[in-house]
Amino acid sequence: MGKAKTILIVEDEVKIAEVVKSYLEKAGYEVLIAYNGKDALFLFEKHNPLLIILDLMLPDMTGEDICRAIRKKSRVPIIMLTARIEEENILKGLEIGADDYMTKPFSPRQLMARVEAILRRVSQDAIPLAREIAFNNNELVIDSMRHEIRKDGKPVALTPNEYNIIMNLVKYPTKVFTREELIRFAFGDDFEGYDRVIDTHIKNIRQKIEADHKAPRYILTVHGVGYKFGGETGEI
Ligand code: CA
């Protein structure tokens, strides 16, 4: 099986799973379906899919639990499907590491657009820069060859979106980004959602890379405007 083109659908509603599967197959992907959480984790481990479409409500586990379990091991892009439309739930999904979400009922075409947009971002992201960049006396190291950020020598588990956000801030160290700009730079033009999504991602990133996430030194809030990068480079 061509692992590089495999997408895993985790959805207990057979009809939805089948419709999404047929759209993905038409677009050239290999598709696996898990109808419950146990199978989802099994298929994830076995096939290492390129992307996961994950329903929140499953018979044996919640989508949140599955997402958390996967995030301990992988940065694979995850799109959550949710029947719950409250912004709060969406933000919660993003907090535990989903990259995007779709609210049911959704149009399969729109889902396909999200899938393509995320995969495009991930592949652009993979363009290697020449070197590692170290900040604050090697406390934080961005290794763009290995696509990795290390804090105190240990790799930080970041989602592709979180990595994109940091890379954009780092690339323009003097620039103050508005939320809107950061969304456009990191997620592309076809992102539809709340500006607050950025705040959630920033909060997560800070918890992962800052020594004290309440007194951040890498991702600084510029009051009334947005965010900028504050790491200090030593030797490159
Ligand atoms: Ca369901």
PDB file of C-alpha atoms and ligand atoms in Angstrom:
ATOM      1  CA  MET A   1       0.000   0.000   0.000  1.00  0.00           C
ATOM      2  CA  GLY A   2       1.307   3.430  -0.912  1.00  0.00           C
ATOM      3  CA  LYS A   3       1.746   4.821   2.560  1.00  0.00           C
ATOM      4  CA  ALA A   4       2.516   8.306   1.238  1.00  0.00           C
ATOM      5  CA  LYS A   5      -0.996   8.661  -0.168  1.00  0.00           C
ATOM      6  CA  THR A   6      -3.061   6.920   2.497  1.00  0.00           C
ATOM      7  CA  ILE A   7      -5.792   8.744   4.363  1.00  0.00           C
ATOM      8  CA  LEU A   8      -7.526   7.285   7.406  1.00  0.00           C
ATOM      9  CA  ILE A   9     -11.205   8.040   7.995  1.00  0.00           C
ATOM     10  CA  VAL A  10     -12.445   7.441  11.543  1.00  0.00           C
ATOM     11  CA  GLU A  11     -16.228   7.579  11.453  1.00  0.00           C
ATOM     12  CA  ASP A  12     -18.918   5.216  12.706  1.00  0.00           C
ATOM     13  CA  GLU A  13     -21.604   6.552  10.382  1.00  0.00           C
ATOM     14  CA  VAL A  14     -21.128   4.213   7.440  1.00  0.00           C
ATOM     15  CA  LYS A  15     -22.846   6.482   4.950  1.00  0.00           C
ATOM     16  CA  ILE A  16     -20.630   9.462   5.719  1.00  0.00           C
ATOM     17  CA  ALA A  17     -17.491   7.314   5.760  1.00  0.00           C
ATOM     18  CA  GLU A  18     -18.355   5.826   2.369  1.00  0.00           C
ATOM     19  CA  VAL A  19     -19.121   9.176   0.745  1.00  0.00           C
ATOM     20  CA  VAL A  20     -15.880  10.722   1.998  1.00  0.00           C
ATOM     21  CA  LYS A  21     -13.993   7.607   0.932  1.00  0.00           C
ATOM     22  CA  SER A  22     -15.307   7.793  -2.622  1.00  0.00           C
ATOM     23  CA  TYR A  23     -14.348  11.466  -2.930  1.00  0.00           C
ATOM     24  CA  LEU A  24     -10.852  10.780  -1.632  1.00  0.00           C
ATOM     25  CA  GLU A  25     -10.407   7.801  -3.919  1.00  0.00           C
ATOM     26  CA  LYS A  26     -11.450   9.876  -6.915  1.00  0.00           C
ATOM     27  CA  ALA A  27      -8.725  12.327  -5.925  1.00  0.00           C
ATOM     28  CA  GLY A  28      -6.189   9.487  -5.999  1.00  0.00           C
ATOM     29  CA  TYR A  29      -5.810   8.604  -2.311  1.00  0.00           C
ATOM     30  CA  GLU A  30      -5.783   5.188  -0.737  1.00  0.00           C
ATOM     31  CA  VAL A  31      -8.442   5.170   1.960  1.00  0.00           C
ATOM     32  CA  LEU A  32      -8.772   3.216   5.191  1.00  0.00           C
ATOM     33  CA  ILE A  33     -11.899   3.371   7.335  1.00  0.00           C
ATOM     34  CA  ALA A  34     -12.101   2.742  11.074  1.00  0.00           C
ATOM     35  CA  TYR A  35     -15.594   2.538  12.552  1.00  0.00           C
ATOM     36  CA  ASN A  36     -14.391   2.793  16.138  1.00  0.00           C
ATOM     37  CA  GLY A  37     -11.519   4.126  18.195  1.00  0.00           C
ATOM     38  CA  LYS A  38      -9.780   0.819  18.728  1.00  0.00           C
ATOM     39  CA  ASP A  39      -9.536   0.164  14.990  1.00  0.00           C
ATOM     40  CA  ALA A  40      -8.517   3.773  14.414  1.00  0.00           C
ATOM     41  CA  LEU A  41      -5.459   3.457  16.649  1.00  0.00           C
ATOM     42  CA  PHE A  42      -4.614   0.072  15.180  1.00  0.00           C
ATOM     43  CA  LEU A  43      -4.792   1.369  11.584  1.00  0.00           C
ATOM     44  CA  PHE A  44      -2.891   4.516  12.514  1.00  0.00           C
ATOM     45  CA  GLU A  45      -0.016   2.443  13.949  1.00  0.00           C
ATOM     46  CA  LYS A  46      -0.007  -0.033  11.113  1.00  0.00           C
ATOM     47  CA  HIS A  47      -0.276   2.299   8.097  1.00  0.00           C
ATOM     48  CA  ASN A  48       1.102   5.640   9.253  1.00  0.00           C
ATOM     49  CA  PRO A  49      -1.394   7.619   7.147  1.00  0.00           C
ATOM     50  CA  LEU A  50      -0.712  10.962   5.491  1.00  0.00           C
ATOM     51  CA  LEU A  51      -3.771  12.552   7.090  1.00  0.00           C
ATOM     52  CA  ILE A  52      -6.607  11.536   9.423  1.00  0.00           C
ATOM     53  CA  ILE A  53     -10.251  12.573   9.245  1.00  0.00           C
ATOM     54  CA  LEU A  54     -11.593  12.020  12.724  1.00  0.00           C
ATOM     55  CA  ASP A  55     -15.189  12.069  13.937  1.00  0.00           C
ATOM     56  CA  LEU A  56     -15.690  13.289  17.497  1.00  0.00           C
ATOM     57  CA  MET A  57     -18.486  10.887  18.445  1.00  0.00           C
ATOM     58  CA  LEU A  58     -17.567   7.224  18.242  1.00  0.00           C
ATOM     59  CA  PRO A  59     -19.029   4.172  19.967  1.00  0.00           C
ATOM     60  CA  ASP A  60     -16.031   3.204  22.108  1.00  0.00           C
ATOM     61  CA  MET A  61     -13.852   6.315  22.466  1.00  0.00           C
ATOM     62  CA  THR A  62     -14.214  10.017  21.869  1.00  0.00           C
ATOM     63  CA  GLY A  63     -12.447  11.703  18.987  1.00  0.00           C
ATOM     64  CA  GLU A  64     -10.672  13.831  21.585  1.00  0.00           C
ATOM     65  CA  ASP A  65      -9.132  10.773  23.238  1.00  0.00           C
ATOM     66  CA  ILE A  66      -8.027   9.383  19.897  1.00  0.00           C
ATOM     67  CA  CYS A  67      -6.536  12.723  18.929  1.00  0.00           C
ATOM     68  CA  ARG A  68      -4.611  12.912  22.197  1.00  0.00           C
ATOM     69  CA  ALA A  69      -3.306   9.380  21.793  1.00  0.00           C
ATOM     70  CA  ILE A  70      -2.147  10.050  18.235  1.00  0.00           C
ATOM     71  CA  ARG A  71      -0.540  13.378  19.169  1.00  0.00           C
ATOM     72  CA  LYS A  72       1.707  11.634  21.665  1.00  0.00           C
ATOM     73  CA  LYS A  73       3.323   9.887  18.739  1.00  0.00           C
ATOM     74  CA  SER A  74       2.769  11.862  15.595  1.00  0.00           C
ATOM     75  CA  ARG A  75       2.212  15.224  13.986  1.00  0.00           C
ATOM     76  CA  VAL A  76       0.035  13.739  11.247  1.00  0.00           C
ATOM     77  CA  PRO A  77      -2.558  16.316  10.148  1.00  0.00           C
ATOM     78  CA  ILE A  78      -5.968  15.693  11.720  1.00  0.00           C
ATOM     79  CA  ILE A  79      -9.263  17.143  10.520  1.00  0.00           C
ATOM     80  CA  MET A  80     -12.026  16.736  13.091  1.00  0.00           C
ATOM     81  CA  LEU A  81     -15.625  16.176  12.170  1.00  0.00           C
ATOM     82  CA  THR A  82     -18.039  17.532  14.690  1.00  0.00           C
ATOM     83  CA  ALA A  83     -21.796  17.655  14.971  1.00  0.00           C
ATOM     84  CA  ARG A  84     -21.421  20.170  17.739  1.00  0.00           C
ATOM     85  CA  ILE A  85     -21.235  23.652  16.383  1.00  0.00           C
ATOM     86  CA  GLU A  86     -20.255  25.580  19.486  1.00  0.00           C
ATOM     87  CA  GLU A  87     -17.065  27.510  19.049  1.00  0.00           C
ATOM     88  CA  GLU A  88     -15.970  26.236  22.439  1.00  0.00           C
ATOM     89  CA  ASN A  89     -15.898  22.652  21.203  1.00  0.00           C
ATOM     90  CA  ILE A  90     -14.040  23.632  18.086  1.00  0.00           C
ATOM     91  CA  LEU A  91     -11.407  25.427  20.098  1.00  0.00           C
ATOM     92  CA  LYS A  92     -11.147  22.442  22.408  1.00  0.00           C
ATOM     93  CA  GLY A  93     -10.520  20.232  19.392  1.00  0.00           C
ATOM     94  CA  LEU A  94      -7.749  22.534  18.238  1.00  0.00           C
ATOM     95  CA  GLU A  95      -6.290  22.654  21.730  1.00  0.00           C
ATOM     96  CA  ILE A  96      -5.824  18.904  21.835  1.00  0.00           C
ATOM     97  CA  GLY A  97      -4.039  19.015  18.517  1.00  0.00           C
ATOM     98  CA  ALA A  98      -6.472  18.849  15.598  1.00  0.00           C
ATOM     99  CA  ASP A  99      -5.379  20.976  12.642  1.00  0.00           C
ATOM    100  CA  ASP A 100      -8.779  21.813  11.300  1.00  0.00           C
ATOM    101  CA  TYR A 101     -12.424  20.910  11.743  1.00  0.00           C
ATOM    102  CA  MET A 102     -15.612  20.506   9.756  1.00  0.00           C
ATOM    103  CA  THR A 103     -19.048  20.869  11.217  1.00  0.00           C
ATOM    104  CA  LYS A 104     -21.696  18.333  10.184  1.00  0.00           C
ATOM    105  CA  PRO A 105     -23.489  18.403   7.880  1.00  0.00           C
ATOM    106  CA  PHE A 106     -20.657  19.323   5.541  1.00  0.00           C
ATOM    107  CA  SER A 107     -20.141  19.251   1.828  1.00  0.00           C
ATOM    108  CA  PRO A 108     -17.656  16.559   0.762  1.00  0.00           C
ATOM    109  CA  ARG A 109     -16.201  19.027  -1.736  1.00  0.00           C
ATOM    110  CA  GLN A 110     -15.447  21.446   1.055  1.00  0.00           C
ATOM    111  CA  LEU A 111     -13.811  18.676   3.056  1.00  0.00           C
ATOM    112  CA  MET A 112     -11.690  17.806   0.012  1.00  0.00           C
ATOM    113  CA  ALA A 113     -10.606  21.433  -0.243  1.00  0.00           C
ATOM    114  CA  ARG A 114      -9.514  21.339   3.413  1.00  0.00           C
ATOM    115  CA  VAL A 115      -7.627  18.087   2.875  1.00  0.00           C
ATOM    116  CA  GLU A 116      -5.792  19.505  -0.137  1.00  0.00           C
ATOM    117  CA  ALA A 117      -5.032  22.784   1.659  1.00  0.00           C
ATOM    118  CA  ILE A 118      -3.547  21.007   4.664  1.00  0.00           C
ATOM    119  CA  LEU A 119      -1.470  18.638   2.575  1.00  0.00           C
ATOM    120  CA  ARG A 120      -0.219  21.540   0.464  1.00  0.00           C
ATOM    121  CA  ARG A 121       0.887  23.360   3.597  1.00  0.00           C
ATOM    122  CA  VAL A 122       2.609  20.297   4.970  1.00  0.00           C
ATOM    123  CA  SER A 123       4.544  19.743   1.746  1.00  0.00           C
ATOM    124  CA  GLN A 124       5.574  23.405   1.423  1.00  0.00           C
ATOM    125  CA  ASP A 125       6.639  23.180   4.984  1.00  0.00           C
ATOM    126  CA  ALA A 126       9.030  20.368   4.106  1.00  0.00           C
ATOM    127  CA  ILE A 127      11.263  22.550   1.907  1.00  0.00           C
ATOM    128  CA  PRO A 128      14.519  22.372   3.808  1.00  0.00           C
ATOM    129  CA  LEU A 129      16.398  25.488   4.824  1.00  0.00           C
ATOM    130  CA  ALA A 130      20.128  25.198   5.129  1.00  0.00           C
ATOM    131  CA  ARG A 131      20.742  25.214   8.829  1.00  0.00           C
ATOM    132  CA  GLU A 132      19.713  24.984  12.382  1.00  0.00           C
ATOM    133  CA  ILE A 133      18.948  28.208  14.152  1.00  0.00           C
ATOM    134  CA  ALA A 134      19.531  28.411  17.874  1.00  0.00           C
ATOM    135  CA  PHE A 135      17.903  30.889  20.196  1.00  0.00           C
ATOM    136  CA  ASN A 136      18.586  32.024  23.739  1.00  0.00           C
ATOM    137  CA  ASN A 137      21.840  30.136  24.228  1.00  0.00           C
ATOM    138  CA  ASN A 138      20.613  26.941  22.568  1.00  0.00           C
ATOM    139  CA  GLU A 139      17.524  26.676  24.723  1.00  0.00           C
ATOM    140  CA  LEU A 140      15.411  26.560  21.571  1.00  0.00           C
ATOM    141  CA  VAL A 141      16.732  25.095  18.337  1.00  0.00           C
ATOM    142  CA  ILE A 142      14.868  25.117  15.049  1.00  0.00           C
ATOM    143  CA  ASP A 143      16.132  22.370  12.821  1.00  0.00           C
ATOM    144  CA  SER A 144      14.440  22.928   9.492  1.00  0.00           C
ATOM    145  CA  MET A 145      16.293  20.055   7.834  1.00  0.00           C
ATOM    146  CA  ARG A 146      14.757  17.596  10.257  1.00  0.00           C
ATOM    147  CA  HIS A 147      11.591  19.626  10.521  1.00  0.00           C
ATOM    148  CA  GLU A 148      11.969  19.708  14.223  1.00  0.00           C
ATOM    149  CA  ILE A 149      12.062  22.150  17.088  1.00  0.00           C
ATOM    150  CA  ARG A 150      14.007  21.200  20.173  1.00  0.00           C
ATOM    151  CA  LYS A 151      13.781  22.696  23.604  1.00  0.00           C
ATOM    152  CA  ASP A 152      16.692  22.006  25.914  1.00  0.00           C
ATOM    153  CA  GLY A 153      17.832  19.371  23.458  1.00  0.00           C
ATOM    154  CA  LYS A 154      14.542  17.482  23.379  1.00  0.00           C
ATOM    155  CA  PRO A 155      12.206  17.487  20.354  1.00  0.00           C
ATOM    156  CA  VAL A 156       8.949  19.341  20.968  1.00  0.00           C
ATOM    157  CA  ALA A 157       5.794  17.593  19.702  1.00  0.00           C
ATOM    158  CA  LEU A 158       4.209  20.240  17.502  1.00  0.00           C
ATOM    159  CA  THR A 159       1.331  19.911  15.065  1.00  0.00           C
ATOM    160  CA  PRO A 160       1.986  21.018  11.464  1.00  0.00           C
ATOM    161  CA  ASN A 161      -0.029  24.186  12.089  1.00  0.00           C
ATOM    162  CA  GLU A 162       1.930  25.024  15.212  1.00  0.00           C
ATOM    163  CA  TYR A 163       5.197  24.441  13.371  1.00  0.00           C
ATOM    164  CA  ASN A 164       4.004  26.676  10.506  1.00  0.00           C
ATOM    165  CA  ILE A 165       3.082  29.467  12.868  1.00  0.00           C
ATOM    166  CA  ILE A 166       6.468  29.408  14.574  1.00  0.00           C
ATOM    167  CA  MET A 167       8.330  29.227  11.258  1.00  0.00           C
ATOM    168  CA  ASN A 168       6.459  32.253   9.943  1.00  0.00           C
ATOM    169  CA  LEU A 169       7.194  34.265  13.044  1.00  0.00           C
ATOM    170  CA  VAL A 170      10.845  33.232  12.936  1.00  0.00           C
ATOM    171  CA  LYS A 171      11.247  34.058   9.247  1.00  0.00           C
ATOM    172  CA  TYR A 172      10.211  37.659   9.864  1.00  0.00           C
ATOM    173  CA  PRO A 173      11.728  38.373  13.263  1.00  0.00           C
ATOM    174  CA  THR A 174      11.083  42.112  13.267  1.00  0.00           C
ATOM    175  CA  LYS A 175       7.535  41.913  11.990  1.00  0.00           C
ATOM    176  CA  VAL A 176       4.485  42.151  14.190  1.00  0.00           C
ATOM    177  CA  PHE A 177       1.831  39.851  12.768  1.00  0.00           C
ATOM    178  CA  THR A 178      -1.856  40.569  13.123  1.00  0.00           C
ATOM    179  CA  ARG A 179      -3.966  37.474  13.747  1.00  0.00           C
ATOM    180  CA  GLU A 180      -5.317  37.762  10.243  1.00  0.00           C
ATOM    181  CA  GLU A 181      -1.836  37.879   8.713  1.00  0.00           C
ATOM    182  CA  LEU A 182      -0.686  34.951  10.756  1.00  0.00           C
ATOM    183  CA  ILE A 183      -3.646  32.927   9.591  1.00  0.00           C
ATOM    184  CA  ARG A 184      -2.949  33.858   5.986  1.00  0.00           C
ATOM    185  CA  PHE A 185       0.784  33.138   6.225  1.00  0.00           C
ATOM    186  CA  ALA A 186       0.480  29.911   8.163  1.00  0.00           C
ATOM    187  CA  PHE A 187      -2.770  28.429   6.858  1.00  0.00           C
ATOM    188  CA  GLY A 188      -3.220  29.961   3.405  1.00  0.00           C
ATOM    189  CA  ASP A 189      -5.998  32.026   1.891  1.00  0.00           C
ATOM    190  CA  ASP A 190      -8.682  29.382   2.028  1.00  0.00           C
ATOM    191  CA  PHE A 191      -8.825  29.223   5.808  1.00  0.00           C
ATOM    192  CA  GLU A 192     -12.293  29.981   7.079  1.00  0.00           C
ATOM    193  CA  GLY A 193     -12.668  30.346  10.779  1.00  0.00           C
ATOM    194  CA  TYR A 194     -12.242  32.519  13.777  1.00  0.00           C
ATOM    195  CA  ASP A 195      -9.272  34.783  14.421  1.00  0.00           C
ATOM    196  CA  ARG A 196      -9.309  33.323  17.919  1.00  0.00           C
ATOM    197  CA  VAL A 197      -8.099  30.026  16.484  1.00  0.00           C
ATOM    198  CA  ILE A 198      -4.667  31.663  16.319  1.00  0.00           C
ATOM    199  CA  ASP A 199      -4.798  32.515  20.006  1.00  0.00           C
ATOM    200  CA  THR A 200      -5.470  28.876  20.805  1.00  0.00           C
ATOM    201  CA  HIS A 201      -2.536  27.725  18.709  1.00  0.00           C
ATOM    202  CA  ILE A 202      -0.279  30.353  20.297  1.00  0.00           C
ATOM    203  CA  LYS A 203      -1.341  29.227  23.751  1.00  0.00           C
ATOM    204  CA  ASN A 204      -0.463  25.628  22.878  1.00  0.00           C
ATOM    205  CA  ILE A 205       2.878  26.586  21.365  1.00  0.00           C
ATOM    206  CA  ARG A 206       3.792  28.621  24.422  1.00  0.00           C
ATOM    207  CA  GLN A 207       3.015  25.720  26.710  1.00  0.00           C
ATOM    208  CA  LYS A 208       5.344  23.582  24.655  1.00  0.00           C
ATOM    209  CA  ILE A 209       8.302  25.903  24.096  1.00  0.00           C
ATOM    210  CA  GLU A 210       8.303  28.571  26.781  1.00  0.00           C
ATOM    211  CA  ALA A 211       9.951  28.024  30.147  1.00  0.00           C
ATOM    212  CA  ASP A 212       7.093  30.043  31.655  1.00  0.00           C
ATOM    213  CA  HIS A 213       4.132  30.244  29.317  1.00  0.00           C
ATOM    214  CA  LYS A 214       2.732  33.164  31.284  1.00  0.00           C
ATOM    215  CA  ALA A 215       5.901  35.182  30.721  1.00  0.00           C
ATOM    216  CA  PRO A 216       6.740  34.188  27.151  1.00  0.00           C
ATOM    217  CA  ARG A 217      10.106  35.020  25.632  1.00  0.00           C
ATOM    218  CA  TYR A 218       9.675  33.488  22.193  1.00  0.00           C
ATOM    219  CA  ILE A 219       6.180  34.367  21.089  1.00  0.00           C
ATOM    220  CA  LEU A 220       5.428  37.844  22.307  1.00  0.00           C
ATOM    221  CA  THR A 221       2.025  39.486  22.413  1.00  0.00           C
ATOM    222  CA  VAL A 222       1.979  42.964  20.955  1.00  0.00           C
ATOM    223  CA  HIS A 223      -0.970  44.476  22.664  1.00  0.00           C
ATOM    224  CA  GLY A 224      -3.767  45.526  20.345  1.00  0.00           C
ATOM    225  CA  VAL A 225      -1.922  44.230  17.269  1.00  0.00           C
ATOM    226  CA  GLY A 226      -0.932  40.590  17.414  1.00  0.00           C
ATOM    227  CA  TYR A 227       2.239  38.590  17.839  1.00  0.00           C
ATOM    228  CA  LYS A 228       5.941  38.701  17.100  1.00  0.00           C
ATOM    229  CA  PHE A 229       8.931  36.461  17.629  1.00  0.00           C
ATOM    230  CA  GLY A 230      11.239  37.361  20.495  1.00  0.00           C
ATOM    231  CA  GLY A 231      13.944  34.702  20.486  1.00  0.00           C
ATOM    232  CA  GLU A 232      17.515  35.957  20.413  1.00  0.00           C
ATOM    233  CA  THR A 233      19.943  34.328  18.052  1.00  0.00           C
ATOM    234  CA  GLY A 234      23.445  33.594  19.114  1.00  0.00           C
ATOM    235  CA  GLU A 235      25.655  31.800  16.649  1.00  0.00           C
ATOM    236  CA  ILE A 236      23.981  30.365  13.620  1.00  0.00           C
TER     237      ILE A 236
HETATM  238 CA    CA B   1     -20.148   9.540  14.915  1.00  0.00          CA
END
